[in-house]
Short mmCIF file of C-alpha atoms in Angstrom, two decimals:
data_model
loop_
_atom_site.label_atom_id
_atom_site.label_comp_id
_atom_site.label_asym_id
_atom_site.label_seq_id
_atom_site.Cartn_x
_atom_site.Cartn_y
_atom_site.Cartn_z
CA MET P 1 -14.13 16.97 -6.58
CA SER P 2 -15.85 16.98 -3.21
CA GLU P 3 -13.96 17.23 0.08
CA ARG P 4 -15.05 13.71 1.06
CA ILE P 5 -13.62 12.21 -2.13
CA SER P 6 -10.46 14.23 -1.72
CA LEU P 7 -9.92 12.90 1.83
CA LYS P 8 -10.55 9.34 0.68
CA GLU P 9 -8.08 9.83 -2.13
CA THR P 10 -5.50 11.26 0.28
CA GLU P 11 -5.85 8.21 2.50
CA ARG P 12 -5.63 5.90 -0.51
CA GLN P 13 -2.52 7.67 -1.76
CA ALA P 14 -0.94 7.41 1.67
CA PHE P 15 -1.68 3.68 1.74
CA ARG P 16 -0.46 3.13 -1.82
CA ALA P 17 2.81 4.79 -0.86
CA THR P 18 3.56 1.61 1.09
CA PHE P 19 3.68 -0.32 -2.23
CA ARG P 20 5.83 2.26 -3.98
CA ASP P 21 9.05 0.34 -3.28
CA GLY P 22 8.24 -2.58 -5.64
CA LEU P 23 9.22 -5.16 -3.03
CA TRP P 24 5.77 -6.79 -3.05
CA ASP P 25 6.13 -7.26 -6.83
CA VAL P 26 9.48 -8.97 -6.23
CA LEU P 27 7.98 -11.22 -3.52
CA LEU P 28 5.05 -12.20 -5.75
CA GLY P 29 7.46 -12.82 -8.64
CA CYS P 30 9.58 -15.11 -6.45
CA ILE P 31 6.45 -17.05 -5.44
CA MET P 32 5.54 -17.49 -9.10
CA LEU P 33 9.11 -18.58 -9.82
CA GLN P 34 8.31 -21.71 -7.82
CA PHE P 35 5.63 -22.71 -10.36
CA ALA P 36 8.24 -22.34 -13.12
CA ILE P 37 11.20 -24.13 -11.55
CA ALA P 38 9.57 -26.77 -9.30
CA PRO P 39 8.51 -28.99 -12.27
CA LEU P 40 12.11 -28.96 -13.54
CA LEU P 41 13.46 -29.86 -10.09
CA SER P 42 10.89 -32.60 -9.54
CA THR P 43 12.46 -34.80 -12.21
CA ARG P 44 15.73 -34.79 -10.25
CA LEU P 45 14.64 -34.36 -6.63
CA GLY P 46 11.17 -35.89 -6.59
CA ASP P 47 7.90 -34.09 -5.77
CA PHE P 48 8.55 -33.65 -2.04
CA TRP P 49 12.07 -32.21 -2.16
CA SER P 50 11.36 -30.11 -5.24
CA SER P 51 8.72 -28.33 -3.14
CA ALA P 52 10.59 -28.42 0.18
CA VAL P 53 13.67 -26.60 -1.14
CA TRP P 54 11.51 -23.52 -1.66
CA LEU P 55 10.87 -23.02 2.02
CA PRO P 56 14.38 -21.71 2.84
CA PHE P 57 14.32 -19.73 -0.41
CA PHE P 58 11.09 -17.95 0.54
CA LEU P 59 12.37 -17.36 4.07
CA LEU P 60 15.52 -15.78 2.65
CA VAL P 61 13.57 -13.59 0.18
CA TYR P 62 11.15 -12.50 2.92
CA LEU P 63 14.03 -11.72 5.30
CA VAL P 64 15.82 -9.66 2.62
CA ILE P 65 12.59 -7.76 1.89
CA LEU P 66 12.01 -7.04 5.60
CA LEU P 67 15.58 -5.76 5.99
CA LEU P 68 15.33 -3.61 2.85
CA ARG P 69 12.06 -2.11 4.10
CA LYS P 70 13.53 -1.37 7.52
CA TYR P 71 16.93 0.00 6.52
CA VAL P 72 16.38 1.34 2.99
CA VAL P 73 12.70 2.14 2.37
CA LYS P 74 11.46 3.48 5.72
CA PRO P 75 14.27 6.03 6.14
CA ARG P 76 13.31 7.35 2.69
CA LEU P 77 9.50 7.17 2.77
CA GLY P 78 8.82 7.37 6.49
CA THR P 79 6.36 5.40 8.59
CA VAL P 80 2.64 5.80 9.05
CA LYS P 81 -0.04 4.17 11.19
CA PHE P 82 -3.33 3.91 9.37
CA GLY P 83 -6.77 4.61 10.76
CA PRO P 84 -9.41 2.11 11.96
CA ALA P 85 -11.19 1.94 8.57
CA ARG P 86 -8.02 0.79 6.79
CA THR P 87 -7.17 -1.62 9.62
CA ARG P 88 -10.67 -3.14 9.36
CA ARG P 89 -10.25 -3.49 5.61
CA LEU P 90 -6.93 -5.30 6.09
CA MET P 91 -8.54 -7.62 8.65
CA HIS P 92 -11.33 -8.43 6.18
CA PHE P 93 -8.65 -9.06 3.57
CA SER P 94 -6.85 -11.52 5.86
CA LEU P 95 -10.10 -13.40 6.54
CA VAL P 96 -11.08 -13.53 2.85
CA MET P 97 -7.60 -14.75 1.84
CA LEU P 98 -7.75 -17.43 4.55
CA VAL P 99 -11.05 -18.69 3.11
CA VAL P 100 -9.67 -18.55 -0.46
CA ASN P 101 -6.56 -20.49 0.54
CA ILE P 102 -8.55 -23.16 2.39
CA LEU P 103 -10.83 -23.48 -0.64
CA ALA P 104 -7.85 -23.74 -2.99
CA LEU P 105 -6.24 -26.38 -0.75
CA ALA P 106 -9.48 -28.39 -0.64
CA LEU P 107 -9.86 -28.23 -4.42
CA GLY P 108 -6.19 -29.20 -4.82
CA ILE P 109 -6.66 -32.26 -2.60
CA VAL P 110 -9.83 -33.27 -4.51
CA ALA P 111 -7.97 -32.87 -7.83
CA ALA P 112 -4.99 -34.88 -6.59
CA LEU P 113 -7.18 -37.73 -5.29
CA ASN P 114 -9.47 -37.81 -8.34
CA PRO P 115 -7.42 -36.72 -11.39
CA THR P 116 -10.14 -37.89 -13.80
CA LEU P 117 -12.75 -35.72 -12.07
CA VAL P 118 -10.95 -32.51 -13.00
CA GLY P 119 -9.39 -33.75 -16.25
CA SER P 120 -8.75 -31.14 -18.90
CA MET P 121 -10.47 -28.45 -16.81
CA ALA P 122 -7.54 -28.33 -14.37
CA PRO P 123 -5.59 -25.52 -16.13
CA ILE P 124 -8.72 -23.38 -16.41
CA ALA P 125 -9.71 -24.07 -12.79
CA LEU P 126 -6.21 -23.13 -11.64
CA GLY P 127 -6.33 -19.96 -13.76
CA VAL P 128 -9.70 -18.95 -12.28
CA MET P 129 -8.41 -19.50 -8.74
CA ILE P 130 -5.32 -17.39 -9.41
CA LEU P 131 -7.44 -14.62 -10.96
CA ALA P 132 -9.89 -14.66 -8.05
CA GLY P 133 -7.10 -14.57 -5.45
CA LEU P 134 -5.17 -11.74 -7.06
CA SER P 135 -8.31 -9.71 -7.83
CA LEU P 136 -9.30 -9.90 -4.17
CA MET P 137 -5.81 -8.81 -3.20
CA ALA P 138 -5.96 -5.92 -5.68
CA TYR P 139 -9.34 -4.80 -4.31
CA PHE P 140 -8.55 -5.01 -0.61
CA LEU P 141 -5.01 -3.63 -0.93
CA ASP P 142 -5.97 -0.84 -3.38
CA TYR P 143 -3.15 -2.03 -5.61
CA PRO P 144 -4.45 -2.06 -9.23
CA ILE P 145 -1.42 -3.69 -10.88
CA LEU P 146 -2.45 -6.94 -9.16
CA TYR P 147 -5.49 -7.08 -11.49
CA VAL P 148 -3.05 -7.12 -14.45
CA TYR P 149 -0.88 -9.75 -12.77
CA GLY P 150 -4.04 -11.75 -12.04
CA VAL P 151 -5.15 -11.80 -15.69
CA LEU P 152 -1.65 -12.68 -16.96
CA LEU P 153 -1.14 -15.41 -14.37
CA ALA P 154 -4.64 -16.79 -14.98
CA LEU P 155 -3.73 -17.24 -18.64
CA ALA P 156 -0.47 -19.01 -17.78
CA PRO P 157 -1.91 -22.52 -17.01
CA PRO P 158 -4.15 -22.81 -20.13
CA VAL P 159 -1.50 -21.32 -22.42
CA GLY P 160 1.11 -23.65 -20.88
CA GLU P 161 -1.22 -26.60 -21.39
CA TRP P 162 -1.69 -25.65 -25.03
CA LEU P 163 2.09 -25.41 -25.54
CA TRP P 164 2.55 -28.79 -23.86
CA ARG P 165 -0.20 -30.51 -25.89
CA ASN P 166 1.41 -29.20 -29.06
CA LYS P 167 4.70 -30.67 -27.85
CA LEU P 168 6.43 -27.31 -27.80
CA VAL P 169 7.48 -27.45 -24.14
CA ALA P 170 7.57 -29.95 -21.27
CA HIS P 171 5.96 -29.91 -17.79
CA HIS P 172 2.60 -28.52 -18.99
CA GLY P 173 4.38 -25.37 -20.13
CA PHE P 174 4.78 -24.08 -16.56
CA PRO P 175 8.54 -23.38 -16.80
CA VAL P 176 7.91 -21.10 -19.81
CA THR P 177 4.65 -19.32 -18.93
CA PHE P 178 5.22 -18.86 -15.20
CA GLY P 179 8.95 -18.30 -15.79
CA ILE P 180 8.31 -15.36 -18.14
CA LEU P 181 5.69 -13.83 -15.82
CA ALA P 182 7.82 -14.30 -12.69
CA ALA P 183 10.76 -12.63 -14.43
CA LEU P 184 8.49 -9.79 -15.56
CA MET P 185 7.15 -9.21 -12.02
CA ILE P 186 10.61 -9.31 -10.46
CA LEU P 187 11.86 -6.90 -13.14
CA ILE P 188 8.95 -4.47 -12.54
CA GLY P 189 9.62 -4.63 -8.79
CA LEU P 190 13.34 -3.96 -9.22
CA VAL P 191 12.68 -1.04 -11.59
CA LYS P 192 10.27 0.45 -9.02
CA PHE P 193 12.82 -0.08 -6.24
CA VAL P 194 15.65 1.59 -8.16
CA ALA P 195 13.29 4.43 -9.15
CA LEU P 196 12.44 4.92 -5.48
CA LEU P 197 16.13 5.07 -4.51
CA ARG P 198 16.73 7.68 -7.20
CA ARG P 199 13.63 9.74 -6.50
CA TYR P 200 13.79 9.64 -2.72
CA PRO P 201 17.36 9.94 -1.48
CA LEU P 202 17.96 9.82 2.26
CA PRO P 203 16.98 13.14 3.84
CA ALA P 204 20.09 15.30 3.82
CA THR P 205 19.89 16.41 7.44
CA ASP P 206 18.70 14.99 10.72
CA GLU P 207 15.32 16.01 11.98
CA PRO P 208 15.31 19.62 13.12
CA GLU P 209 15.14 20.20 16.83
CA GLY P 210 12.16 22.50 16.80
CA ALA P 211 9.52 20.20 15.29
CA MET J 1 -20.28 29.69 13.62
CA SER J 2 -23.44 29.26 11.53
CA GLN J 3 -24.27 31.38 8.50
CA VAL J 4 -27.19 33.00 10.35
CA GLN J 5 -24.98 33.99 13.26
CA THR J 6 -22.35 35.28 10.84
CA GLU J 7 -24.84 37.38 8.92
CA GLU J 8 -26.25 38.70 12.19
CA ALA J 9 -22.82 39.82 13.16
CA GLY J 10 -22.51 41.52 9.78
CA ARG J 11 -19.34 39.71 8.86
CA HIS J 12 -18.44 37.96 5.64
CA PRO J 13 -18.58 34.15 6.14
CA LEU J 14 -14.99 33.83 4.90
CA ALA J 15 -13.86 36.06 7.77
CA ASP J 16 -14.58 33.19 10.15
CA ILE J 17 -12.54 30.62 8.28
CA ASN J 18 -9.81 29.21 10.51
CA THR J 19 -6.70 30.82 9.01
CA LEU J 20 -4.37 28.57 10.95
CA ILE J 21 -5.75 25.63 8.98
CA HIS J 22 -6.41 27.54 5.76
CA ALA J 23 -2.72 28.07 4.85
CA PRO J 24 -1.97 25.59 2.01
CA ALA J 25 1.02 23.92 3.66
CA ARG J 26 -0.76 23.42 7.00
CA LEU J 27 -3.90 22.28 5.20
CA MET J 28 -1.84 19.60 3.40
CA VAL J 29 -0.31 18.47 6.69
CA LEU J 30 -3.66 18.35 8.48
CA THR J 31 -5.40 16.59 5.58
CA ASN J 32 -2.76 13.87 5.70
CA LEU J 33 -2.94 13.56 9.48
CA TYR J 34 -6.75 13.54 9.40
CA VAL J 35 -6.86 10.30 7.37
CA VAL J 36 -4.27 8.35 9.39
CA THR J 37 -3.71 7.63 13.07
CA SER J 38 -0.15 8.97 13.13
CA ALA J 39 2.76 9.60 10.79
CA ASP J 40 6.40 10.40 11.17
CA TYR J 41 8.28 13.43 9.94
CA VAL J 42 9.68 11.80 6.78
CA PHE J 43 6.28 10.47 5.72
CA LEU J 44 4.70 13.91 6.06
CA MET J 45 7.57 15.48 4.17
CA ARG J 46 7.17 13.02 1.28
CA GLN J 47 3.38 13.31 1.15
CA THR J 48 3.27 17.11 1.29
CA GLY J 49 6.47 17.94 -0.60
CA LEU J 50 7.53 20.34 2.17
CA THR J 51 11.14 20.72 3.29
CA TRP J 52 12.33 19.82 6.81
CA GLY J 53 12.41 23.46 7.83
CA ASN J 54 9.00 24.33 6.42
CA LEU J 55 7.36 21.27 7.90
CA SER J 56 8.96 21.97 11.26
CA ALA J 57 7.73 25.58 11.28
CA HIS J 58 4.16 24.63 10.36
CA LEU J 59 4.04 21.77 12.85
CA SER J 60 5.24 24.12 15.59
CA LYS J 61 2.30 26.45 14.90
CA LEU J 62 -0.16 23.57 14.85
CA GLU J 63 1.31 22.19 18.07
CA GLU J 64 1.05 25.59 19.78
CA ALA J 65 -2.62 25.69 18.81
CA GLY J 66 -3.09 22.23 20.28
CA TYR J 67 -4.09 20.73 16.94
CA VAL J 68 -1.29 18.19 16.74
CA ALA J 69 0.67 16.19 19.29
CA VAL J 70 4.36 15.69 18.58
CA GLU J 71 6.16 12.77 20.18
CA LYS J 72 9.93 12.56 20.04
CA GLU J 73 11.99 9.44 20.65
CA PHE J 74 15.38 8.09 19.72
CA ARG J 75 15.76 5.12 17.42
CA GLY J 76 19.34 4.10 17.97
CA LYS J 77 21.16 7.42 17.90
CA LYS J 78 18.75 9.15 15.55
CA PRO J 79 15.81 11.29 16.64
CA HIS J 80 12.43 10.12 15.40
CA THR J 81 9.37 12.32 15.53
CA THR J 82 5.81 11.04 15.30
CA VAL J 83 2.91 13.41 14.79
CA ARG J 84 -0.80 12.82 15.32
CA LEU J 85 -3.90 14.96 15.24
CA THR J 86 -5.35 15.73 18.67
CA ASP J 87 -9.10 15.55 19.35
CA GLU J 88 -9.13 19.35 19.29
CA GLY J 89 -7.32 19.38 15.95
CA ARG J 90 -9.70 16.81 14.50
CA ALA J 91 -12.70 18.85 15.60
CA ALA J 92 -11.17 22.07 14.23
CA PHE J 93 -10.47 20.39 10.88
CA ARG J 94 -14.05 19.05 10.70
CA GLU J 95 -15.37 22.55 11.46
CA TYR J 96 -13.08 24.07 8.82
CA LYS J 97 -14.28 21.50 6.26
CA ARG J 98 -17.92 22.26 7.09
CA SER J 99 -17.36 26.04 6.87
CA MET J 100 -15.55 25.79 3.54
CA GLN J 101 -18.22 23.54 2.09
CA GLN J 102 -20.90 25.99 3.21
CA VAL J 103 -19.10 29.01 1.74
CA LEU J 104 -18.31 27.29 -1.56
CA ASP J 105 -21.78 25.73 -1.92
CA ASP J 106 -23.34 29.18 -1.65
CA LEU J 107 -21.29 30.53 -4.55
CA PRO J 108 -23.19 30.87 -7.86
CA ASP J 109 -22.01 28.71 -10.81
#
């Protein structure tokens, strides 16, 4: 292995260490949980409130994750400031995700206004958008498990549609397909988090004086 | 120092390798610092697998040589130490990398 590759790998490993805690998996799982539970809530609360109730839930999850990172993860893994190349890459990522989200919103509005235009292609279109979004995240964040999540989540809408058409489940199958995947992601995240706590206990002593 | 200069001086090229950087533990520390802007003590400890004491001793040597800058602060009541590579340290690491590549490239297969 050449020195250049070794340095790149060192930087990549340092960056990947920031995902070692599994909290991003939990956050993504909680986001996907919305797709599973919102259709069930909409029959009781209506479309608006079934979506609106998720806002405080996401805020709470995000707050818990921030606190866990600050008080549990950072004292165990330490903090690092990355170089300009990584910062540029993250800025590119933010811009690309902004474009993807605007595109997804525009397509969503078109689909909502003209349901016949999209028709039976809707589950596939949704799957492709999810796959594209998560693949871009995996690429820019150097986090390969997101490719796997992307493929599984991209299959969720068409598989759910198939289950629904065969009258096996209600709500286009979303509660089942997205529910299983959300639970899987949250479980993977929690396993990673517990593994981190076991593998990296708090440093036994304070920092030595002579550093 | 170039290979020509080294040969003129009659010394083995490896004799000019920077031994302060060449020690495995310090090389690990410097490699990690080379690819980031700065890192704290715990991060370096986790990435290198060194103990507090070892890391502290190696960082002291690197600081004495002017290769790293160590900044201490208090977060609440706990001391927090951030380390970054200085311009001198970055240049020395680049030179070490170039020297090692040159020496190893010249070895027969």
